[in-house]
PDB file of C-alpha atoms in Angstrom:
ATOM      1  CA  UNK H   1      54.094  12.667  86.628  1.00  0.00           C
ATOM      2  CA  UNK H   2      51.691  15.040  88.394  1.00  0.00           C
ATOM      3  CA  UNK H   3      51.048  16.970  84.935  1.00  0.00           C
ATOM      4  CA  UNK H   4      49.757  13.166  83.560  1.00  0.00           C
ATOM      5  CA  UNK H   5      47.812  12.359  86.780  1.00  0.00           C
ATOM      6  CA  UNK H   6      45.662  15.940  86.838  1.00  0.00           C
ATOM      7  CA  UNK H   7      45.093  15.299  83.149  1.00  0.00           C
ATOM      8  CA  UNK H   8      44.033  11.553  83.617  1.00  0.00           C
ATOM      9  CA  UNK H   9      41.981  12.859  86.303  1.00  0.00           C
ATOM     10  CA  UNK H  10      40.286  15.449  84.646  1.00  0.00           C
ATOM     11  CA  UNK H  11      40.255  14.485  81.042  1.00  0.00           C
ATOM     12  CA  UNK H  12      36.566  13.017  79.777  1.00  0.00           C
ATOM     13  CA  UNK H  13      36.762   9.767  77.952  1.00  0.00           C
ATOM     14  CA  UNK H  14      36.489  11.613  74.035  1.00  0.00           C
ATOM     15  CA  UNK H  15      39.585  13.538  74.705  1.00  0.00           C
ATOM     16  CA  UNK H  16      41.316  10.480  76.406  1.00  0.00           C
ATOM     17  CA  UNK H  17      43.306   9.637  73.231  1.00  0.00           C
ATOM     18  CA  UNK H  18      45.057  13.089  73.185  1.00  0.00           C
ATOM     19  CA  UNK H  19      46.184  12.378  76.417  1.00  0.00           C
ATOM     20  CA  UNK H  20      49.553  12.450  75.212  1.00  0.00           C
ATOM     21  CA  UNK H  21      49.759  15.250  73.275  1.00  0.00           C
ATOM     22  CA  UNK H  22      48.166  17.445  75.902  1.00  0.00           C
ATOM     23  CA  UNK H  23      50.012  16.356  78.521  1.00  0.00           C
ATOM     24  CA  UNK H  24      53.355  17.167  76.129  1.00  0.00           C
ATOM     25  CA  UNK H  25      51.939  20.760  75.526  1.00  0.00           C
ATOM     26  CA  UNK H  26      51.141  21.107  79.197  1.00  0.00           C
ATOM     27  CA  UNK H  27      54.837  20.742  79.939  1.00  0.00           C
ATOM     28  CA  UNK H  28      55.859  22.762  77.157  1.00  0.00           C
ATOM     29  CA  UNK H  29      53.745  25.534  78.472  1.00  0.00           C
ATOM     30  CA  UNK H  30      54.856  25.322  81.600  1.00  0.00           C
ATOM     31  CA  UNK H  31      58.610  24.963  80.807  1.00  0.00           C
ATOM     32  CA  UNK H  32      58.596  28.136  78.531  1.00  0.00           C
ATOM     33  CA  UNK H  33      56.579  29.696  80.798  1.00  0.00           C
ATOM     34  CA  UNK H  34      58.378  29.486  83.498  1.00  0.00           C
ATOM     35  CA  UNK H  35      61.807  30.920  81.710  1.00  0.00           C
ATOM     36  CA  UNK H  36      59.944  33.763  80.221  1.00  0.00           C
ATOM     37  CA  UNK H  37      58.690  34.150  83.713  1.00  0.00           C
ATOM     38  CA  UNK H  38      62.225  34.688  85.305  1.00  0.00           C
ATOM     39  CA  UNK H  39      63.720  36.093  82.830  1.00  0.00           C
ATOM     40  CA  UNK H  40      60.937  39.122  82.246  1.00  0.00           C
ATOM     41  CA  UNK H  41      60.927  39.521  85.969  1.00  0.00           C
ATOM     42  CA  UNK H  42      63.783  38.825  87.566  1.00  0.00           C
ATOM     43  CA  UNK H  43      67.120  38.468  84.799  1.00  0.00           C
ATOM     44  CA  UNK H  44      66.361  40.925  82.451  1.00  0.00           C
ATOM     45  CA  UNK H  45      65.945  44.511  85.237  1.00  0.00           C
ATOM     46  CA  UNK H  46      68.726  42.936  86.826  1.00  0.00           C
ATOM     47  CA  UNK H  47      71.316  42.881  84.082  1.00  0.00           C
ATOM     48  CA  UNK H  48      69.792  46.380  83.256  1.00  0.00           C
ATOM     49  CA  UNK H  49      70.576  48.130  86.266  1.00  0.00           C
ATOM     50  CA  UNK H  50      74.003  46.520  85.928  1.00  0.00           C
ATOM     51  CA  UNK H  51      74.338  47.797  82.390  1.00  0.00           C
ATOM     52  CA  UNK H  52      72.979  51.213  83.523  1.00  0.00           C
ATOM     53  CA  UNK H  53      75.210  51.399  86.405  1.00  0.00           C
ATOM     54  CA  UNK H  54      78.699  50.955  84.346  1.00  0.00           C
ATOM     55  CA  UNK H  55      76.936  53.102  81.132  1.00  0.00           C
ATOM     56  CA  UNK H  56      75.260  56.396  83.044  1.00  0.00           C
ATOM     57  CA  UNK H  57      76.445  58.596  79.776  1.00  0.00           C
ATOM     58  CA  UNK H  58      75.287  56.158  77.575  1.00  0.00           C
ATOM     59  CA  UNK H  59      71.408  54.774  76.748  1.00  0.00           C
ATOM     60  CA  UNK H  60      72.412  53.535  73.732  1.00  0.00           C
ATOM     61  CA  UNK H  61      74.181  50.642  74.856  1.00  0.00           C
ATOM     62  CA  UNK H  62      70.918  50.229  77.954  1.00  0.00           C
ATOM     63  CA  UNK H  63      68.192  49.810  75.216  1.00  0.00           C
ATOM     64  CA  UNK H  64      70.019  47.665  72.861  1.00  0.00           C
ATOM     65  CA  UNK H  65      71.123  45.479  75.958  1.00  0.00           C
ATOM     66  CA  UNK H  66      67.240  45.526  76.447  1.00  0.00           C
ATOM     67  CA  UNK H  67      66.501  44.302  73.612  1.00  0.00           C
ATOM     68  CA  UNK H  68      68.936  41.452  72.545  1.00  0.00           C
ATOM     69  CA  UNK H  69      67.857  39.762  76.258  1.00  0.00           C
ATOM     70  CA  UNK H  70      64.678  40.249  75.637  1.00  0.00           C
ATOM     71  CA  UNK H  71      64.645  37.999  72.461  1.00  0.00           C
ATOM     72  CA  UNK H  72      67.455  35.517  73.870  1.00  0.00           C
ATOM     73  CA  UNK H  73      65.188  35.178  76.410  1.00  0.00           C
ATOM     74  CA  UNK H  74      62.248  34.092  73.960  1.00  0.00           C
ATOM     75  CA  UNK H  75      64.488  31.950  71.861  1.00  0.00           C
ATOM     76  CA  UNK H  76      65.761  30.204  75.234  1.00  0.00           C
ATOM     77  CA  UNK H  77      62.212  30.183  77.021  1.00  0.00           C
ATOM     78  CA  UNK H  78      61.136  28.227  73.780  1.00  0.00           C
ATOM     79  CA  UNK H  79      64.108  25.971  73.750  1.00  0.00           C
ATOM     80  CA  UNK H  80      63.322  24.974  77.437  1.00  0.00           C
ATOM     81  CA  UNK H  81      59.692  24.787  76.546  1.00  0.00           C
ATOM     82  CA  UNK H  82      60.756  21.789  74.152  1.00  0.00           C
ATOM     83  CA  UNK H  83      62.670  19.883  75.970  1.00  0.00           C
ATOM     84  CA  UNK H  84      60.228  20.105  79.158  1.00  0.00           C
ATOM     85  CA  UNK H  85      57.492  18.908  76.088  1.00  0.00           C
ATOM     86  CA  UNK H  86      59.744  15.689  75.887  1.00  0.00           C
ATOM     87  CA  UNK H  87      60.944  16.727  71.674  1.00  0.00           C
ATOM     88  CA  UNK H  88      64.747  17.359  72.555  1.00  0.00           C
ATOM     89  CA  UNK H  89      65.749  14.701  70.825  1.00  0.00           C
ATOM     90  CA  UNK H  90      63.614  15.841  67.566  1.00  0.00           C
ATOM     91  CA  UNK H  91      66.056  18.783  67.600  1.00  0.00           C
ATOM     92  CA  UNK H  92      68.830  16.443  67.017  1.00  0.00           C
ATOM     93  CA  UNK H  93      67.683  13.505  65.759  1.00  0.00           C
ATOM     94  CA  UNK H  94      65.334  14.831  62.544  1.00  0.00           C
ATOM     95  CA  UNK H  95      66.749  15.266  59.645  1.00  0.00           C
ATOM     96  CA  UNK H  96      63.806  17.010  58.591  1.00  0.00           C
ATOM     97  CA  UNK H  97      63.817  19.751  61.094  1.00  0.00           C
ATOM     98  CA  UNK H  98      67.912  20.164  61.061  1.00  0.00           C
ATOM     99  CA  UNK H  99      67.363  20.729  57.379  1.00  0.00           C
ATOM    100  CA  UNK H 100      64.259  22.964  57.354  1.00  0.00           C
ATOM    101  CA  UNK H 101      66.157  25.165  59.637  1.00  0.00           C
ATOM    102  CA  UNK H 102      69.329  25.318  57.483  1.00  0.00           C
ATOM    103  CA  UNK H 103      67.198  26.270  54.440  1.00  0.00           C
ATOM    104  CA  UNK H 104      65.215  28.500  56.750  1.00  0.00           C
ATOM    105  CA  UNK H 105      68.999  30.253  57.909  1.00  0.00           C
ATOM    106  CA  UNK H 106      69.961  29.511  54.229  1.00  0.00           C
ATOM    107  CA  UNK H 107      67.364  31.859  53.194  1.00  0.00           C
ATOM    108  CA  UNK H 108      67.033  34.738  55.714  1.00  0.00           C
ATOM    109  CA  UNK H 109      70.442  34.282  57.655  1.00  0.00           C
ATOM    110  CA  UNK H 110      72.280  36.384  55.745  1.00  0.00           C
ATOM    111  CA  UNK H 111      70.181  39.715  55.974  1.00  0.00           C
ATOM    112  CA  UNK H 112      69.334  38.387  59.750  1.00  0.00           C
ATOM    113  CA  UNK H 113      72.961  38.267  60.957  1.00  0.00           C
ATOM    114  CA  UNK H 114      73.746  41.147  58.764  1.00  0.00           C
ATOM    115  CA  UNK H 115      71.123  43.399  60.880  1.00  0.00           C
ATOM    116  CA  UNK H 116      72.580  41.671  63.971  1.00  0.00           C
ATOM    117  CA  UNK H 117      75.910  42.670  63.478  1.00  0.00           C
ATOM    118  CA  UNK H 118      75.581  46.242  62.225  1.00  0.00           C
ATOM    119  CA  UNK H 119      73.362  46.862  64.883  1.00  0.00           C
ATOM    120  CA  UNK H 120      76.295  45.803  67.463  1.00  0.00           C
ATOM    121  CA  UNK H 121      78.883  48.048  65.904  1.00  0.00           C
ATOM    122  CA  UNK H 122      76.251  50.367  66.145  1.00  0.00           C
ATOM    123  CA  UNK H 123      76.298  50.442  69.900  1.00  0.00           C
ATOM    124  CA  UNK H 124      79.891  49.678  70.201  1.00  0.00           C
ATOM    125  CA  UNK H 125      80.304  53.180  68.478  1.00  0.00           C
ATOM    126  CA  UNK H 126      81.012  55.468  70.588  1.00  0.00           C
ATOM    127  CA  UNK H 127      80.138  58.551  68.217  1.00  0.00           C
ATOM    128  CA  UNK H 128      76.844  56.694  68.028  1.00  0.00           C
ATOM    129  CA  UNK H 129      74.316  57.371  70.907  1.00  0.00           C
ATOM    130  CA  UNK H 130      70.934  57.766  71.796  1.00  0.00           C
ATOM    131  CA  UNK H 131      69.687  61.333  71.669  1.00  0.00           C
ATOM    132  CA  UNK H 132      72.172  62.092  68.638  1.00  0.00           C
ATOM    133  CA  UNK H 133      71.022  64.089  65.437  1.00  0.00           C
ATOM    134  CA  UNK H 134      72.294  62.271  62.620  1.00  0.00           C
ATOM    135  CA  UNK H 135      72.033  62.819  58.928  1.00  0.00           C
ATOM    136  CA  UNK H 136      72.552  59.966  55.904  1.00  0.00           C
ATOM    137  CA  UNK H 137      70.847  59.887  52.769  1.00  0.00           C
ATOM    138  CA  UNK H 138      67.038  59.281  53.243  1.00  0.00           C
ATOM    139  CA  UNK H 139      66.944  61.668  56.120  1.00  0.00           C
ATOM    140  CA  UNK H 140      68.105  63.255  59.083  1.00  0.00           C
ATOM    141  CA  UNK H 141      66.597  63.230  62.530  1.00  0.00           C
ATOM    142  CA  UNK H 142      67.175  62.636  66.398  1.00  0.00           C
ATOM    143  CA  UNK H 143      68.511  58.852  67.108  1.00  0.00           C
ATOM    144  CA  UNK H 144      65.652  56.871  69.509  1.00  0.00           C
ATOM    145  CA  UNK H 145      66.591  53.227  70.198  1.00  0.00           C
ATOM    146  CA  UNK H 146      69.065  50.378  68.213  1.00  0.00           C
ATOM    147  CA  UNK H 147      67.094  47.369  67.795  1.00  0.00           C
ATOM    148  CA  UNK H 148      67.835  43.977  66.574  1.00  0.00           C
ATOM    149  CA  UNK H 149      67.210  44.776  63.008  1.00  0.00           C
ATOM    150  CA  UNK H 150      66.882  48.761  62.856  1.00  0.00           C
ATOM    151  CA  UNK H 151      67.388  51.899  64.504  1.00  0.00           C
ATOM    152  CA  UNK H 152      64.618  54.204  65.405  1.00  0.00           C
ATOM    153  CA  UNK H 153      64.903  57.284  64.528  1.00  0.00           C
ATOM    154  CA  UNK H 154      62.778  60.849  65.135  1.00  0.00           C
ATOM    155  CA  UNK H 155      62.381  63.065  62.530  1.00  0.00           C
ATOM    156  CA  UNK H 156      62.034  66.977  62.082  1.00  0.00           C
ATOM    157  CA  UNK H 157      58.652  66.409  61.937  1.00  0.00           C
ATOM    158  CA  UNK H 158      58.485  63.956  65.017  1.00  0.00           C
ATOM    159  CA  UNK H 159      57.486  60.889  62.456  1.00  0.00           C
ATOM    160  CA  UNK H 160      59.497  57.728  63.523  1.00  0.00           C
ATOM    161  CA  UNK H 161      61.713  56.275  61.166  1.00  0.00           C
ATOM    162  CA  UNK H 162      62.640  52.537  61.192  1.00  0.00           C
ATOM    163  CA  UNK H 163      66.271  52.523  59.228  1.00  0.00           C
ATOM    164  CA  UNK H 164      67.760  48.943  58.786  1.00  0.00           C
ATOM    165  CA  UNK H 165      70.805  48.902  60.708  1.00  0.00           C
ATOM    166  CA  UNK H 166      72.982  47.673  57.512  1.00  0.00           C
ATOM    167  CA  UNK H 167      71.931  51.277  55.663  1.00  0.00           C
ATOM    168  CA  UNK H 168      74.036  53.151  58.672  1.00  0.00           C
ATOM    169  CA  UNK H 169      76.680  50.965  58.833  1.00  0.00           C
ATOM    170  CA  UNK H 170      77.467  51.148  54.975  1.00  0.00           C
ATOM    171  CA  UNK H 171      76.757  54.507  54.678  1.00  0.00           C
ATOM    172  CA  UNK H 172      78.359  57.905  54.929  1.00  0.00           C
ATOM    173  CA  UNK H 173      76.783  59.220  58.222  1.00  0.00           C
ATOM    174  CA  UNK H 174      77.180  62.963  59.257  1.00  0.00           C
ATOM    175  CA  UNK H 175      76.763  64.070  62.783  1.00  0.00           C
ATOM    176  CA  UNK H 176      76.402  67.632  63.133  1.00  0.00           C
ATOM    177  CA  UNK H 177      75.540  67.977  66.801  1.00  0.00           C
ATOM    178  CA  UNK H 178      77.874  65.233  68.182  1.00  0.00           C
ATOM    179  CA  UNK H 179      80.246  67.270  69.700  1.00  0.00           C
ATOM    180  CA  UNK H 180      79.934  70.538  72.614  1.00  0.00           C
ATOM    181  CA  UNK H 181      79.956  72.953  70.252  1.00  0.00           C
ATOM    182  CA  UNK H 182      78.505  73.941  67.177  1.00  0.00           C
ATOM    183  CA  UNK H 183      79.212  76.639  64.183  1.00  0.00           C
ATOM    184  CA  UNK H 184      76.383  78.306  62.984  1.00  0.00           C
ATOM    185  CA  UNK H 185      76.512  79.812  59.242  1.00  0.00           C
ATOM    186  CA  UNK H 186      74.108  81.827  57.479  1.00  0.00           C
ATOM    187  CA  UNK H 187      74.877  83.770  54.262  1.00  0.00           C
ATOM    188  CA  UNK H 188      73.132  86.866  52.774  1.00  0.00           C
ATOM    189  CA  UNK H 189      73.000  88.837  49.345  1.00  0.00           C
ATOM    190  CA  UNK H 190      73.944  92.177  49.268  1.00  0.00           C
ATOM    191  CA  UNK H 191      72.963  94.530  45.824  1.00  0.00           C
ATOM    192  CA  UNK H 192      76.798  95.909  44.308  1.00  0.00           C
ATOM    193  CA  UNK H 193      76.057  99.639  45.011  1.00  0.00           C
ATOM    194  CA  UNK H 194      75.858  98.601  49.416  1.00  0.00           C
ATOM    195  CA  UNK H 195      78.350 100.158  51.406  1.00  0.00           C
ATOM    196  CA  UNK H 196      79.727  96.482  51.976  1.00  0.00           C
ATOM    197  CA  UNK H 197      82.166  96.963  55.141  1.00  0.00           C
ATOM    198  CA  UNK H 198      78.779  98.898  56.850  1.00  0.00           C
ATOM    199  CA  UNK H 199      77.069  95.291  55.978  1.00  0.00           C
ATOM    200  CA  UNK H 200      79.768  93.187  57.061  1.00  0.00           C
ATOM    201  CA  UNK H 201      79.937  95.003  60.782  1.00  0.00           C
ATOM    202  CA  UNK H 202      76.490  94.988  61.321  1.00  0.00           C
ATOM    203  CA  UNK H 203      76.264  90.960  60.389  1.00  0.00           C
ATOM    204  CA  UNK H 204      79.320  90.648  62.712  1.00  0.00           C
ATOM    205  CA  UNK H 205      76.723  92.247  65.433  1.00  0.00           C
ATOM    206  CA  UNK H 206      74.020  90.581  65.277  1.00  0.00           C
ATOM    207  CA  UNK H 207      75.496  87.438  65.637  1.00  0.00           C
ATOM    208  CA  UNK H 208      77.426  88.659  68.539  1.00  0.00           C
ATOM    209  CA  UNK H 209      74.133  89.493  69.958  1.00  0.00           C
ATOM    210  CA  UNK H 210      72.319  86.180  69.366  1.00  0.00           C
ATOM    211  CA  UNK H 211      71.465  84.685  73.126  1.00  0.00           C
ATOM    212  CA  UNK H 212      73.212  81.296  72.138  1.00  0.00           C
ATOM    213  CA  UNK H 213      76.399  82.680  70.641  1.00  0.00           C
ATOM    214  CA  UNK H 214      79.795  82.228  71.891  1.00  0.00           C
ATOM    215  CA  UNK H 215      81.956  84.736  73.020  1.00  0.00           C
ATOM    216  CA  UNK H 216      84.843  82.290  72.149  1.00  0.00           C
ATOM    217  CA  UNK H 217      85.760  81.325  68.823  1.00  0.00           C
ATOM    218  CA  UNK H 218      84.324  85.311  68.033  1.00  0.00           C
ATOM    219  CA  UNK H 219      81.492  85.721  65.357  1.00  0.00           C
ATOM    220  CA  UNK H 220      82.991  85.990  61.897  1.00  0.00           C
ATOM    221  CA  UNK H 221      81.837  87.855  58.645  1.00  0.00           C
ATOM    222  CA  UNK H 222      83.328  87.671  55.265  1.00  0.00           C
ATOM    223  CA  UNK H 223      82.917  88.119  51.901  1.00  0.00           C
ATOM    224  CA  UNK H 224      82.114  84.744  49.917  1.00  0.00           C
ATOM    225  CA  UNK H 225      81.361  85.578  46.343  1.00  0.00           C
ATOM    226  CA  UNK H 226      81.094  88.152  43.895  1.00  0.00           C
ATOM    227  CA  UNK H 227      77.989  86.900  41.903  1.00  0.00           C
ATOM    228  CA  UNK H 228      76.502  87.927  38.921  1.00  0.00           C
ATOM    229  CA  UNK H 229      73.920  90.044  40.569  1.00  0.00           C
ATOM    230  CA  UNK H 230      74.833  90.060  44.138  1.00  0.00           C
ATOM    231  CA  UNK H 231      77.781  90.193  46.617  1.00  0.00           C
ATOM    232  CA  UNK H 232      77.475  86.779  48.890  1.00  0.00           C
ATOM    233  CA  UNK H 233      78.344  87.355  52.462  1.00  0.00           C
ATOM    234  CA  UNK H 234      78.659  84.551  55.225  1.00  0.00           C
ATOM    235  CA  UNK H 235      78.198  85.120  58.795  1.00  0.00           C
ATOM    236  CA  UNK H 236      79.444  82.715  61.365  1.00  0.00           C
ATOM    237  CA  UNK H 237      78.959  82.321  64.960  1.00  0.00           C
ATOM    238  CA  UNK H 238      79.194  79.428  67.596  1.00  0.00           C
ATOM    239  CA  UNK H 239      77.291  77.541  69.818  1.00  0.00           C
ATOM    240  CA  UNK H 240      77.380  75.278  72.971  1.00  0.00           C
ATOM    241  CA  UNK H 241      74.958  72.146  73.872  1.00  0.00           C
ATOM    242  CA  UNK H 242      73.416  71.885  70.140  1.00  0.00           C
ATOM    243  CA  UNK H 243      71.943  68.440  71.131  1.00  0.00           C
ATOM    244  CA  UNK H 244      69.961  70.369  73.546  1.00  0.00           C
ATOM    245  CA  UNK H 245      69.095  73.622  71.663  1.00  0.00           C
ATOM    246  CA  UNK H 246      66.448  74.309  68.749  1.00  0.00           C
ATOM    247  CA  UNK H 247      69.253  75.077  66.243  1.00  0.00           C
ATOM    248  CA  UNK H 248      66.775  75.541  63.661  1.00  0.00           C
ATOM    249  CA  UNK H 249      65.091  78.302  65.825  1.00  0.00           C
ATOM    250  CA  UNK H 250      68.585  79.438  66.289  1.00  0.00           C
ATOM    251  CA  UNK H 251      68.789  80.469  62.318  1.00  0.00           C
ATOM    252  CA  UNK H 252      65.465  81.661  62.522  1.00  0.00           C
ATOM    253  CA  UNK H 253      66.110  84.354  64.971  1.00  0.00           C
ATOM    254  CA  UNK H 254      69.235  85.514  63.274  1.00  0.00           C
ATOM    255  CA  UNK H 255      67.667  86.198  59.792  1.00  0.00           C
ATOM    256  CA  UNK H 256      64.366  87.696  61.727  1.00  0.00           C
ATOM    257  CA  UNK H 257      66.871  90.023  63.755  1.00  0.00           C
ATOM    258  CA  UNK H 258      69.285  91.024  60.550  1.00  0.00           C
ATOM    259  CA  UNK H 259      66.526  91.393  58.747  1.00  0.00           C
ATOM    260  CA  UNK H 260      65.022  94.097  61.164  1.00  0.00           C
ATOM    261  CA  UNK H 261      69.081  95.269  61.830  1.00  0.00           C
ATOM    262  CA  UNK H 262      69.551  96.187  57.963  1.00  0.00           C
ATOM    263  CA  UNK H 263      66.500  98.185  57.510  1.00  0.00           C
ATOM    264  CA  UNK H 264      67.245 100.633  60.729  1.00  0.00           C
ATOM    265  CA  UNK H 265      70.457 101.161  59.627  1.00  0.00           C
ATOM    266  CA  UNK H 266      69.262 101.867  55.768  1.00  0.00           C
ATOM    267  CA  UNK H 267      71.195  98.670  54.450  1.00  0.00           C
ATOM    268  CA  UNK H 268      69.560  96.478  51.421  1.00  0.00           C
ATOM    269  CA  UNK H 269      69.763  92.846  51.038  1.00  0.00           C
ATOM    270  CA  UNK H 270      70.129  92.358  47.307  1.00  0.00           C
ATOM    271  CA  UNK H 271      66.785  93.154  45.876  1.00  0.00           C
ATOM    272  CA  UNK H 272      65.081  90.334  43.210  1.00  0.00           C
ATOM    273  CA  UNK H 273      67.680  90.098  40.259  1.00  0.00           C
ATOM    274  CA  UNK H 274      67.031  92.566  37.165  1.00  0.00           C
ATOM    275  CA  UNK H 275      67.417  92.513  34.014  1.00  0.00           C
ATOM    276  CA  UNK H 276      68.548  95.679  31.711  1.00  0.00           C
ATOM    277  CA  UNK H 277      67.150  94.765  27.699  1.00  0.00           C
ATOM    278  CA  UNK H 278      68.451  96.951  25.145  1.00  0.00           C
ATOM    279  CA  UNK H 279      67.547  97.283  21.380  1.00  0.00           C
ATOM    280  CA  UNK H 280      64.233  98.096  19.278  1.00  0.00           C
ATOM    281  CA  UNK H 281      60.821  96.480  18.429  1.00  0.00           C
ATOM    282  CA  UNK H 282      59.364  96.663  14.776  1.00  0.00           C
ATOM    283  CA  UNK H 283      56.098  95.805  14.045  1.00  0.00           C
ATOM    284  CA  UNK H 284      54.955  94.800  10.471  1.00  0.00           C
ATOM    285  CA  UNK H 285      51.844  94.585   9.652  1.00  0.00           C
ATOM    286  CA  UNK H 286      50.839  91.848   6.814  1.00  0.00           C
ATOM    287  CA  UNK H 287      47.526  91.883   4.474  1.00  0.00           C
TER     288      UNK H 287
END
């Protein structure tokens, strides 16, 4: 073997009697090597640009694809590196390796495969994607990659969150930007003594005025509750492309522009709630 020549070759006498064992790494370096070579290079940005070119609308399906090659591609450069090293048969002939392994799966397989498989019916979903805002219950934010055990995910405050796949797979998940169009809603207090229908058309009109808002389904306002201390009224306007507009800058300029709307046309939002005490105060004074 030319690996065993160089080495004999090469080798001083003190490290003649790992001659063996070197030369069995050598090949097991090269062997693994080599696969992880091809495969990095070569396998993986080919099947890629396949994947890409029958999934243009969807990079959910391109990075997961990504990254389950890139670890088969480990596990099978390793395998290869093995039996290049000349232990083959120690994968199926020890029975102390065939049962470290099973305790090994025994112990971890279960969460493992678990992740493995949510993550898949993660990217098989099609209401799942890359780029999507999603909400369950220990956050919300924008969706960034499925891996092989969790899904990245962006939050409001452009942290990255690492969610196990499992958690969005056996959760309730809400998507509130996962379709074209979006409703807007934004409510207001208005004191008893307003002129309410006044109120009502000017919410109407500044929705109908926000830059975003759609002409069809028309902005909506309505009366939602007769409080305690305050009438509750509910504007409600739509939106196209939320995935790709700030719908939190949205709100914002609708309460900044009814704001300035109600006081130039003499309106009040309900003032801080008050309190009318009746009765009398004696004082006694003890020696």
């Amino acid at each position: 073997m030319v690996g065993q020549f160089l080495l004999q070759v090469n080798l001083p006498e003190s490290l003649s009697a790992y001659q063996e064992v070197l030369t069995e790494v050598f090949w097991f370096l090269s062997g693994a090597l080599a696969v992880y070579l091809v495969g990095h290079f070569l396998l993986i940005p080919l099947a890629l640009r396949v994947v890409r070119a029958r999934n243009r609308n969807n990079p959910t399906i391109e990075t997961a694809a990504e990254t389950y090659l890139r670890v088969a591609f480990a596990l099978l450069a390793t395998l290869a590196g093995i039996v290049v090293g000349g232990y083959g048969n120690v994968l199926t002939g020890s029975a102390v390796v065939i049962a470290a392994l099973t305790f090994l799966l025994g112990i971890s397989g279960q969460e493992v495969f678990g992740s493995l498989i949510s993550g898949m019916f993660l990217v098989a979903d099609r209401d799942f994607n890359v780029g999507d805002w999603i909400s369950w219950s220990g956050g919300e934010g924008t969706v960034e990659a499925v891996d092989f055990r969790v899904t990245r995910i962006r939050s409001p405050n452009n942290e990255t969150i690492t969610v196990p796949n499992t958690e969005l797979t056996t959760n309730a998940l809400t998507r509130p930007f996962g379709r074209d169009t979006f409703r807007v809603t934004e409510q207001a207090y208005l004191p008893y003594d307003e002129d309410t229908e006044r109120a009502l058309l000017e919410i109407r009109q500044v929705a109908a005025n926000q830059d975003l808002a759609m002409e069809e389904p028309a902005p909506t306002s309505r009366i939602m509750e007769l409080g305690p201390n305050a009438i509750t009224v509910q504007a409600e306007f739509w939106v196209d492309d939320p995935a790709g507009s700030n719908i939190s800058t949205v709100r914002s300029d609708f309460r900044r522009q009814l704001k300035r709307r109600f006081v130039e046309a003499g309106l009040t939002l309900s003032p801080p709630t008050g309190q009318e005490l009746s009765g009398a105060v004696r004082v006694e004074q003890s020696l």
